[in-house]
Short mmCIF file of C-alpha atoms and ligand atoms in Angstrom, two decimals:
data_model
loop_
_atom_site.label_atom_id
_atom_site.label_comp_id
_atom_site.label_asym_id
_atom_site.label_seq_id
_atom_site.Cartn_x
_atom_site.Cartn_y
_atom_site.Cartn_z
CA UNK L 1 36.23 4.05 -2.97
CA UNK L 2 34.07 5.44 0.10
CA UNK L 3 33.94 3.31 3.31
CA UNK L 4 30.73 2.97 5.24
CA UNK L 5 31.70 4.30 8.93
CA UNK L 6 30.70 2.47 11.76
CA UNK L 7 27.68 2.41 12.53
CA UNK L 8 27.10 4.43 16.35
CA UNK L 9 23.66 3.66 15.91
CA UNK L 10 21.74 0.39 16.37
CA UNK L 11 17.78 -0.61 16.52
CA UNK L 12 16.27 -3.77 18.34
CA UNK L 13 13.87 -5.21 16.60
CA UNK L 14 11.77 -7.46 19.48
CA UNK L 15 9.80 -9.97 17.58
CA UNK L 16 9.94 -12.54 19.97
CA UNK L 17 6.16 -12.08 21.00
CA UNK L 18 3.55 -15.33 21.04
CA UNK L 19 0.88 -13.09 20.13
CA UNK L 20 -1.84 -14.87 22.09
CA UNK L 21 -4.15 -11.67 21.21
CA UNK L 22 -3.88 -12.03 17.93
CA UNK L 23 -4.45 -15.70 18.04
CA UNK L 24 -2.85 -16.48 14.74
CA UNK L 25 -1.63 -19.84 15.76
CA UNK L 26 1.66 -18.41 15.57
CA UNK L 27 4.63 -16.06 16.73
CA UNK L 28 2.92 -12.79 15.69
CA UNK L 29 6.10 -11.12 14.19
CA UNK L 30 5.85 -13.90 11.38
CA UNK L 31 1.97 -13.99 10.34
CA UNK L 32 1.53 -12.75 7.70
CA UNK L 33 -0.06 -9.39 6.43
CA UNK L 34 -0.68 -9.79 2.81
CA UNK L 35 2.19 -11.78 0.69
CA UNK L 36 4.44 -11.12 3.62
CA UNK L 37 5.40 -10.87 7.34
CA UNK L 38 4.64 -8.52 9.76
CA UNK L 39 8.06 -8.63 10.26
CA UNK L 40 9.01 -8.32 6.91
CA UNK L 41 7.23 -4.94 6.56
CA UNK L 42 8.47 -3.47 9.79
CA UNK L 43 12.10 -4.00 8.33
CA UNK L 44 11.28 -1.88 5.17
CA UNK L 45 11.05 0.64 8.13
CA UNK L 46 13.26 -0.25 10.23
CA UNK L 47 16.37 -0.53 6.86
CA UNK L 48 15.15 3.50 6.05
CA UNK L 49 17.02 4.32 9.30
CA UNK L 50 20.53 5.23 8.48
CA UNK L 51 23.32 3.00 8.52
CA UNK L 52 22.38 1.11 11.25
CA UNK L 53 23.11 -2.08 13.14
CA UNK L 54 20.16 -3.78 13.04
CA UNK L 55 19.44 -6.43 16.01
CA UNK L 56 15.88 -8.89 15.55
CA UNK L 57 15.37 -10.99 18.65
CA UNK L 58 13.35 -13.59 17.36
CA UNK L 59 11.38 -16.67 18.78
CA UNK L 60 14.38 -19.73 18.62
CA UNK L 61 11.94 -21.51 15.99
CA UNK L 62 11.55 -19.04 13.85
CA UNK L 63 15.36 -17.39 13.88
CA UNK L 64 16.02 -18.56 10.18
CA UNK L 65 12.80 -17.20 9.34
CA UNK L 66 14.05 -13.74 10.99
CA UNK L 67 17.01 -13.76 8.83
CA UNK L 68 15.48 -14.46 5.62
CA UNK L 69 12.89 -11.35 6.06
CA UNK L 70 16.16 -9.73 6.64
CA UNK L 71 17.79 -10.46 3.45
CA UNK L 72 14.83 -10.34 1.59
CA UNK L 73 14.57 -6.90 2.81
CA UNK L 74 17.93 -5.79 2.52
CA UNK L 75 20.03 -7.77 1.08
CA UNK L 76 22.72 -5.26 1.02
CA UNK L 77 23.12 -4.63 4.78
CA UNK L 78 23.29 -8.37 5.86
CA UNK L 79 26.65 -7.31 7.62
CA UNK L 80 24.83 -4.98 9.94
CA UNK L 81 21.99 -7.71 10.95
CA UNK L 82 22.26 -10.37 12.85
CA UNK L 83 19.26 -12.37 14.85
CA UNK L 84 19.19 -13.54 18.77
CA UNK L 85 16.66 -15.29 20.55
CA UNK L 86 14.45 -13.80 22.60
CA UNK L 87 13.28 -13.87 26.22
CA UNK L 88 10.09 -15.11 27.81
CA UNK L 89 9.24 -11.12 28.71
CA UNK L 90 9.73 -7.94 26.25
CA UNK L 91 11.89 -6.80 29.00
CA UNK L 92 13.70 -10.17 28.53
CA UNK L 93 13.77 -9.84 24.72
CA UNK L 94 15.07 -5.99 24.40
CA UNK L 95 17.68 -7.36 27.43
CA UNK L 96 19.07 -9.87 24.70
CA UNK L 97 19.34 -7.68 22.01
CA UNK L 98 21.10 -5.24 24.00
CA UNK L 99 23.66 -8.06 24.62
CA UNK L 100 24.51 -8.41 21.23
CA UNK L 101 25.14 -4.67 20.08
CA UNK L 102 28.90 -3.82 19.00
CA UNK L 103 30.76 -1.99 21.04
CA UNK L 104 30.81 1.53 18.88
CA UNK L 105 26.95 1.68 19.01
CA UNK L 106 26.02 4.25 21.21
CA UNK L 107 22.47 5.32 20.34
CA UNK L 108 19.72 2.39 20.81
CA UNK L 109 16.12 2.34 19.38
CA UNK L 110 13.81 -0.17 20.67
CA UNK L 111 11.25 -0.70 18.09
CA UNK L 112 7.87 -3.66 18.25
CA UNK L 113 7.89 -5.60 14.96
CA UNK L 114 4.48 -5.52 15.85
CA UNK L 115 4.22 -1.66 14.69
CA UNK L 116 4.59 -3.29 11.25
CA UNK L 117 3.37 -0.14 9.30
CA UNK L 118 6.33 2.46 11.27
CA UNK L 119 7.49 5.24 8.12
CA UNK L 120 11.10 5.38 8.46
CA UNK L 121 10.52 9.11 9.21
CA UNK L 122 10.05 8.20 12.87
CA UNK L 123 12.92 6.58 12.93
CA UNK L 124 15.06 9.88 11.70
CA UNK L 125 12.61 12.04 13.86
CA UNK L 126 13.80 9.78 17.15
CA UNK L 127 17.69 9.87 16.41
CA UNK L 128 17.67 13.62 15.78
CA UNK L 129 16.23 14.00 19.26
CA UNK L 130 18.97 12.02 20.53
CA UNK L 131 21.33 13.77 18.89
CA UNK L 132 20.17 17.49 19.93
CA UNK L 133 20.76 16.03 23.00
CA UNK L 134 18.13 13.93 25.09
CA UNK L 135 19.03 10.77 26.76
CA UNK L 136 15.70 9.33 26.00
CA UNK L 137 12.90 9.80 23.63
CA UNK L 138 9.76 7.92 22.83
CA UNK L 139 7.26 8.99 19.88
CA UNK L 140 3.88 10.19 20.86
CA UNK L 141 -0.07 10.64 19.30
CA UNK L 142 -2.37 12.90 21.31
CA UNK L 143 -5.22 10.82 22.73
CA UNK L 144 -8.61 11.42 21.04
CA UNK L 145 -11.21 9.46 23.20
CA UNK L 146 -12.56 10.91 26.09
CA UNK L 147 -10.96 8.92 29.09
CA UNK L 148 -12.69 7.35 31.78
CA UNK L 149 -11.71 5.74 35.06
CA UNK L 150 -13.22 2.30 35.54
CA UNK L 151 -14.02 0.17 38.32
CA UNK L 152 -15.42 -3.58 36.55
CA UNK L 153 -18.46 -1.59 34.83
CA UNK L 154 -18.93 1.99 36.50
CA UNK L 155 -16.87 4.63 35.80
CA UNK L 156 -15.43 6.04 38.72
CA UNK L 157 -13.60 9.26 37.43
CA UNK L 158 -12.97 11.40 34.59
CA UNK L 159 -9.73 11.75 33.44
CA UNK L 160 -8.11 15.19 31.42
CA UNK L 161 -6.74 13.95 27.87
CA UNK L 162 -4.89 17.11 27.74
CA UNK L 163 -2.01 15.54 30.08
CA UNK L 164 -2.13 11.85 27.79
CA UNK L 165 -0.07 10.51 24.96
CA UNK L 166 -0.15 7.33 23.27
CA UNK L 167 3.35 5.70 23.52
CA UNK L 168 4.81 4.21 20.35
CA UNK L 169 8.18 2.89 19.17
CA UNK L 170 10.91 2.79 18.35
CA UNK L 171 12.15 4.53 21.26
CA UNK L 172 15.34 5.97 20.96
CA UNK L 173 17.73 6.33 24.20
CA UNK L 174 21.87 7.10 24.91
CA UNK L 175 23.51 3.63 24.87
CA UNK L 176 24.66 4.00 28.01
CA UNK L 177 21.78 5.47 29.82
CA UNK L 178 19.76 1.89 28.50
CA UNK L 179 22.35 -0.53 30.02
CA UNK L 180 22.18 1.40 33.00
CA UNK L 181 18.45 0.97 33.58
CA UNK L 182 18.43 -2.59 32.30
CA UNK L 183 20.88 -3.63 34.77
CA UNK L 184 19.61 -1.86 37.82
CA UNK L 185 15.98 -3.10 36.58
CA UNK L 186 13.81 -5.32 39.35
CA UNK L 187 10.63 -4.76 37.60
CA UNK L 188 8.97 -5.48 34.66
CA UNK L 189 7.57 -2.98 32.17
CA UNK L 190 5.65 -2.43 29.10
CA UNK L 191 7.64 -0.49 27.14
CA UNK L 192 11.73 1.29 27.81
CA UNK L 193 10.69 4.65 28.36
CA UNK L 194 9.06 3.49 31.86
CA UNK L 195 12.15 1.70 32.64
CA UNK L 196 14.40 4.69 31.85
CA UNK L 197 12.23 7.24 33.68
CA UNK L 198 12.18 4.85 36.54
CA UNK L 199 15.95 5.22 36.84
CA UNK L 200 15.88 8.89 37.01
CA UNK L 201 15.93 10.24 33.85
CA UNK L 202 13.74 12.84 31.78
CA UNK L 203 11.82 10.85 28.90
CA UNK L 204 11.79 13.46 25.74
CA UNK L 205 8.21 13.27 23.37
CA UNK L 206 8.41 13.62 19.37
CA UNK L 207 5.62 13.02 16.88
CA UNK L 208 4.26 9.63 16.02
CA UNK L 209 2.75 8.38 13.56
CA UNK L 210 -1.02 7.03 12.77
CA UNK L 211 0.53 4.05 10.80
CA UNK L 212 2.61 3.10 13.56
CA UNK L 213 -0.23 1.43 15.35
CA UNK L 214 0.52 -1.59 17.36
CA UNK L 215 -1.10 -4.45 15.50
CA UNK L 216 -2.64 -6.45 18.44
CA UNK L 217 -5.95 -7.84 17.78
CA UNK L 218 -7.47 -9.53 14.38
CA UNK L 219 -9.05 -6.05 13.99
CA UNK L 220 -5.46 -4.36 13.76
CA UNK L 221 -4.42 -6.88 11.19
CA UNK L 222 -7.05 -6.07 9.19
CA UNK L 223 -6.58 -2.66 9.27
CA UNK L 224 -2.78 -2.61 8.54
CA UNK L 225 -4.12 -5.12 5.76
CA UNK L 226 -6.17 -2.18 4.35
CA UNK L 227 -3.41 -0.19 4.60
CA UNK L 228 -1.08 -1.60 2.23
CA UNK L 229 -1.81 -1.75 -1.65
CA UNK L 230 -0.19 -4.94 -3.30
CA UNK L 231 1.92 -3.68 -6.31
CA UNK L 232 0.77 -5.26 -9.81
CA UNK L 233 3.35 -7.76 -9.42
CA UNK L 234 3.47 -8.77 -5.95
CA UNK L 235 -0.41 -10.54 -6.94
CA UNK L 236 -0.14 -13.84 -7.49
CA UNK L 237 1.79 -13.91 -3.78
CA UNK L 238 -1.11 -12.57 -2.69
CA UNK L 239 -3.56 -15.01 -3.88
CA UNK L 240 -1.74 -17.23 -1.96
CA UNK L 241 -1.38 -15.63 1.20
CA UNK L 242 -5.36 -15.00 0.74
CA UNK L 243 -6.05 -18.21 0.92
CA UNK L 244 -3.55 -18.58 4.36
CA UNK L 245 -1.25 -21.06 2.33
CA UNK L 246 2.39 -20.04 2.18
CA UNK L 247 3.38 -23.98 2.59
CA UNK L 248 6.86 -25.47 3.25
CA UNK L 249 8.15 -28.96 1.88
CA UNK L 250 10.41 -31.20 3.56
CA UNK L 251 12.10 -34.32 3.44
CA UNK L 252 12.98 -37.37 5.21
CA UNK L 253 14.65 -40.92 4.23
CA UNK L 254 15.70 -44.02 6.52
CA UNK L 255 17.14 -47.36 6.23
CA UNK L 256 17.09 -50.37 8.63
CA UNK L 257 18.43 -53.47 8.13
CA UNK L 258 16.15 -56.82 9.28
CA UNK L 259 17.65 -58.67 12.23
CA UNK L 260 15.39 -57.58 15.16
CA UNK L 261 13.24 -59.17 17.61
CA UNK L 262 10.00 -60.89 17.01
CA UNK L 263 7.19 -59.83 13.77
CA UNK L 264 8.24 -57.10 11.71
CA UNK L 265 6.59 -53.27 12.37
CA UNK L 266 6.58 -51.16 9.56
CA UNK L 267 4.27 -48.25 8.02
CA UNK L 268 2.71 -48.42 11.46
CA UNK L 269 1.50 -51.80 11.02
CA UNK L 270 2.47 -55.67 12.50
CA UNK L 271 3.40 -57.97 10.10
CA UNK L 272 2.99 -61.42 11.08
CA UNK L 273 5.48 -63.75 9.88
CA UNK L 274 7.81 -61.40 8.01
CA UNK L 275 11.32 -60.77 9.39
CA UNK L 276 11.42 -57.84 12.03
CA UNK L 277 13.98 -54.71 11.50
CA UNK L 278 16.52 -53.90 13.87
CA UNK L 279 16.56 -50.39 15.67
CA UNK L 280 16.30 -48.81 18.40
CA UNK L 281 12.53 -48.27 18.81
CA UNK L 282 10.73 -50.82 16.73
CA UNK L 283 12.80 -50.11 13.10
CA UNK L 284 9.80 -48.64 11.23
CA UNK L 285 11.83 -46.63 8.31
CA UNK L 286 8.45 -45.85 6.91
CA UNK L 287 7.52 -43.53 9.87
CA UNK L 288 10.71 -42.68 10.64
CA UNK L 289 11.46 -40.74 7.30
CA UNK L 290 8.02 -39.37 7.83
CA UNK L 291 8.85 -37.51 11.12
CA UNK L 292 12.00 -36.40 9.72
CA UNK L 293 10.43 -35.06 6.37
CA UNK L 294 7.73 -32.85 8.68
CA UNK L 295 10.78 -31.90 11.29
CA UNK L 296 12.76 -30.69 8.15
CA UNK L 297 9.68 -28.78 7.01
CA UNK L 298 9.29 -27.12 10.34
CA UNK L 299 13.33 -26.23 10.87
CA UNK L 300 12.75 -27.99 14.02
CA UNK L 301 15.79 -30.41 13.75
CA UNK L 302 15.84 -33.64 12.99
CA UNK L 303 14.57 -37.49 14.51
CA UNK L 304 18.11 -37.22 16.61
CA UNK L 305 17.21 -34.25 18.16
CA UNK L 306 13.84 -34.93 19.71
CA UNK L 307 14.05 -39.29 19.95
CA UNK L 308 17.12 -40.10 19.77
CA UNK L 309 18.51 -43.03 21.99
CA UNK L 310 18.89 -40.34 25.06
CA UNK L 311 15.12 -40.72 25.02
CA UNK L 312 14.74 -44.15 26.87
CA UNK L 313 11.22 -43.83 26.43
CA UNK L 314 11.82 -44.52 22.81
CA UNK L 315 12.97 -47.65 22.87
CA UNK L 316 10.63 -50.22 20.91
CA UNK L 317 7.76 -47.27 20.72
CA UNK L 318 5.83 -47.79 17.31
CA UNK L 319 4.60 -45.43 14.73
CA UNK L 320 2.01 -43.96 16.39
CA UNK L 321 4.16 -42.63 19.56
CA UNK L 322 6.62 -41.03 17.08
CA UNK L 323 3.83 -39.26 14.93
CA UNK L 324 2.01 -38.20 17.21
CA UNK L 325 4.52 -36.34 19.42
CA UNK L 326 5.99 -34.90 15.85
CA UNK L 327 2.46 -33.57 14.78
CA UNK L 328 2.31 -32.10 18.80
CA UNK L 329 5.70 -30.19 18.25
CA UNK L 330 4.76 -28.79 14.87
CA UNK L 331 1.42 -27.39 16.28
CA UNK L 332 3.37 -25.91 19.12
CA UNK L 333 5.65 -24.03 16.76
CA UNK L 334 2.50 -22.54 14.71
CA UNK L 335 2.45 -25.31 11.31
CA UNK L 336 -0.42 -27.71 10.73
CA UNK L 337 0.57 -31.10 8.35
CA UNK L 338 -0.89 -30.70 4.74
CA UNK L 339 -0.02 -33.98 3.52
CA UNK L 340 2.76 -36.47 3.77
CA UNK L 341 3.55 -38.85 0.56
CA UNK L 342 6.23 -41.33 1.43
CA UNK L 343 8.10 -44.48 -0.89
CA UNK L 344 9.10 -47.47 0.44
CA UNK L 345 12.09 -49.68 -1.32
CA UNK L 346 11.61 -53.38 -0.37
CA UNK L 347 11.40 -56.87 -1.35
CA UNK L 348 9.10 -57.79 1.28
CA UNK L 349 6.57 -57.26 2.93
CA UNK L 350 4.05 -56.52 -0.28
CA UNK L 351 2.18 -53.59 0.41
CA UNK L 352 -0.38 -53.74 -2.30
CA UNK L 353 -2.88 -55.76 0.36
CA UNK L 354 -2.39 -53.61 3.07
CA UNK L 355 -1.49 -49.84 1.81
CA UNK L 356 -4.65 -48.42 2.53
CA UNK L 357 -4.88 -49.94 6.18
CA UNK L 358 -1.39 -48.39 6.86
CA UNK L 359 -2.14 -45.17 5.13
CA UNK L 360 -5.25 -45.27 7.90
CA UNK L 361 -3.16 -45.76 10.59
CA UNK L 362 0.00 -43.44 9.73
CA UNK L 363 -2.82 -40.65 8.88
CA UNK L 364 -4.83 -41.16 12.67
CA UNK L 365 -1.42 -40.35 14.08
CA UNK L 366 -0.97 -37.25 12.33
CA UNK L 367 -4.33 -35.95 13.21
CA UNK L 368 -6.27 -36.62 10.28
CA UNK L 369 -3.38 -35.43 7.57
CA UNK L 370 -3.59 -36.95 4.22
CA UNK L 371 -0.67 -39.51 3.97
CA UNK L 372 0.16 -41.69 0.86
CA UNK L 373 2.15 -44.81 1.19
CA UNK L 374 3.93 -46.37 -2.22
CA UNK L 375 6.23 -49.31 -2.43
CA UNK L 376 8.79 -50.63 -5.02
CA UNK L 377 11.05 -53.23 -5.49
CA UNK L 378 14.42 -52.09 -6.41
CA UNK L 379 14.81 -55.01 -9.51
CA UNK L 380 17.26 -57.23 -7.11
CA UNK L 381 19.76 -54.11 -6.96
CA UNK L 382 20.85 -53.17 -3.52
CA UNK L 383 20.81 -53.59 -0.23
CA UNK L 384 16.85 -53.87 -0.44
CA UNK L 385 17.74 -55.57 -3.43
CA UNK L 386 19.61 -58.23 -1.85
CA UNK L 387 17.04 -58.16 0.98
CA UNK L 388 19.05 -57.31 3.91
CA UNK L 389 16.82 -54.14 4.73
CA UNK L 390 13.91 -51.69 3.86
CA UNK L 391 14.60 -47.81 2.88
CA UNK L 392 11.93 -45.44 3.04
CA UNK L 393 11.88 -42.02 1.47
CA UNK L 394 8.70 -39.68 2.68
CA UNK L 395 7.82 -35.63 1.38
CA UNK L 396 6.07 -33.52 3.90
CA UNK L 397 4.02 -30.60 3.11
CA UNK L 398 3.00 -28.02 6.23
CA UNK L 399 1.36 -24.50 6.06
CA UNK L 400 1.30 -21.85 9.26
CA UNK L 401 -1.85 -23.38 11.43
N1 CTP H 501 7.93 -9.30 22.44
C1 CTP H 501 9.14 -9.98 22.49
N2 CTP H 501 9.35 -10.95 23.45
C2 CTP H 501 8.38 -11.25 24.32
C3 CTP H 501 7.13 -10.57 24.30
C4 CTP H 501 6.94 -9.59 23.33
O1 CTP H 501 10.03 -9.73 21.66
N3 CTP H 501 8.62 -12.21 25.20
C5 CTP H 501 7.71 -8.32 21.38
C6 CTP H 501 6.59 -8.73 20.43
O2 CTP H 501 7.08 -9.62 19.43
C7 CTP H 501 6.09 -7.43 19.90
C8 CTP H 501 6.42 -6.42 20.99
O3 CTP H 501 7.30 -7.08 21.91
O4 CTP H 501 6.73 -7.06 18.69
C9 CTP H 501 5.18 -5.89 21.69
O5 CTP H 501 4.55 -6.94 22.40
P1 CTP H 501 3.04 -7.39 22.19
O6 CTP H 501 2.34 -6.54 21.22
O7 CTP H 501 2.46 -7.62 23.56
O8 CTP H 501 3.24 -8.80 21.44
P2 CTP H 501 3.01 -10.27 21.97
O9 CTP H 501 3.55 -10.41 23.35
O10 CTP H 501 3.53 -11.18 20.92
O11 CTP H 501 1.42 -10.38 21.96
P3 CTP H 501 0.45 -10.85 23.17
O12 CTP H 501 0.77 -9.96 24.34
O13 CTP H 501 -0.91 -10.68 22.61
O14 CTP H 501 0.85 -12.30 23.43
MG1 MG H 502 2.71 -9.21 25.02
#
């Protein structure tokens, strides 16, 4: 039986990026190109690299979604990859992955998730140069445009092309030589190489690639998405990533037993005269399961996690204040709500007058999503049953904004 040796060398993956160029609506590294990731297709790169550990620093709400591109990738080298969350800076990103390398590694290649397109030929071409002995090395195109020096609109100098290069990644640099110049750093810089030569050392060149182009603007999307020719079976992903929905489900339930203070609240509504639930805010199960279903959807936790009773402000807040700051943290992580369809078990109150009124209300608070509101008896069975409570079970449906 062979072993696989250690591996000595490792690649950061920094994918940790808003991507306010691109305006997506979402942590660039995870829009998608055609049925998949940008991420996803800078691994198929990044995996042709031999016997690597392979570091992603990832946005914290999207670290699952870093791992499964992983394994969907390559499956058979989840041992070598593991996922960290990134900084507010590149800098602060590539600082974090190199915090999590093992301690054999002692060749490190840098590489932007955003060069989504990156042959693994680079990769080889970079560790070779390493290996014949630089300390650093970055890949490099020739620049083809005539350069100008600007000043707002008038061009104040010409500038020789002959002495340019276009600096790509993955850069590839001695382990050592990397932590030195990200510890002694006080500055922040675009890309490794500056950081390195800024500490002293001679920066090495080797040939880029056209394909690794940084994809920064809609127009580079576009262009990688020309780029890439969807096998016969991949299609019907496609279709769906054509039409911008690769949608996630999720799904919430509560219970609360009757008991509290004054009318009951419930679906988002006041319900004069029936018994009120007890709770911490006002009891409403209804759109309590409902922010849990579109947390669960998101991977952003649960209701605990962002009102639980450390959240004073919480405390006998209705539907609407719960919704609405859900629907706020989804759109701040990149989702928009597709539609929410949630069950209520109860003897009382009867819905059948007032669904639509409630689905009115529970939908204003999610910004206009679609949300269906059924209710049940539960045949006398229970604790609804019995009617000592309400349960409330609610499916969310969300797709990248
Ligand atoms: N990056 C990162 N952490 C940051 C900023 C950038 O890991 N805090 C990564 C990006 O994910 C990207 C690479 O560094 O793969 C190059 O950065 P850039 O193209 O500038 O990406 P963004 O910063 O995401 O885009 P923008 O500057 O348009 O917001
Ligand atoms: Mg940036």
């Amino acid at each position: 039986m062979s072993i696989t040796p250690v591996p000595r060398v490792a690649v950061i993956v920094v994918a940790a990026g808003s991507g306010t160029r691109l305006g997506a609506g979402a942590p660039k590294a995870f829009v998608g190109i055609d049925s998949h990731s940008i991420l996803w297709h800078c691994l198929h790169g990044v995996f042709g690299a031999p016997n690597a550990q392979v570091v992603i620093v990832a946005p914290e709400s999207r670290s699952g979604d870093a791992l499964t591109d992983a394994l969907a990738v390559a499956p058979d080298k989840a041992d070598v990859t593991s996922v960290v969350v990134g900084g507010p800076t590149r800098q602060g990103s590539v600082a974090a992955g190199l915090a999590a390398l093992w301690a054999d590694i002692d060749i490190v290649l840098v590489h932007d998730a955003a060069r989504a397109l990156t042959p693994p030929a680079v990769f080889e071409r970079v560790i070779a140069e390493i290996d014949a002995g630089a300390v650093a090395v970055i890949p490099v195109l020739p620049v083809v445009d005539t350069i100008k020096r600007v000043d707002e609109s008038t061009i104040t100098g010409h500038v020789d092309r002959s002495h340019l290069a276009a600096a790509q990644t993955p850069q590839g640099f001695r382990r050592d030589v990397l932590d030195a110049a990200y510890h002694a750093a006080t500055a922040e810089f675009t890309d490794d190489a500056a950081l390195v030569a800024e500490a002293g050392h001679r920066v090495a060149t080797v040939a880029g690639d056209a394909r690794s182009f940084k994809i920064t603007t809609r127009d580079d999307l576009e262009r990688a998405q020309s780029l890439i020719t969807p096998s016969a079976i991949e299609q019907p992903d496609r279709v769906m990533n054509d039409l911008h929905v690769i949608p996630r489900v999720g799904v919430g339930t509560d219970v609360h037993a009757f008991g509290g203070e004054g009318n009951l609240w419930l679906a988002g509504l006041e319900w004069p005269g029936e018994r009120a639930l007890s709770g911490h805010s006002d009891g409403d199960a209804v759109a309590h399961a409902i922010v849990d279903a579109l947390l669960a959807a998101a991977g952003l936790g649960d209701i605990g996690t962002h009102f639980g009773t450390d959240y004073p402000e919480y405390a006998g807040a209705h539907a609407e204040a719960f919704l609405s700051r859900t629907r706020a943290l989804l759109v701040e992580a990149g989702w928009r709500i597709g539609n929410v369809s949630v069950q209520v078990q109860a003897n009382r109150p009867r819905f059948s007058a007032r669904r639509v009124d409630a689905q009115a209300v529970l939908s204003a608070a999610l910004g206009g999503a679609p949300v269906s509101v059924t209710a049940t008896t539960t045949d006398g069975l229970g604790f609804t049953g019995h009617g000592e409570g309400v349960s409330a079970f609610a499916v969310a449906l969300i797709v990248p904004a």
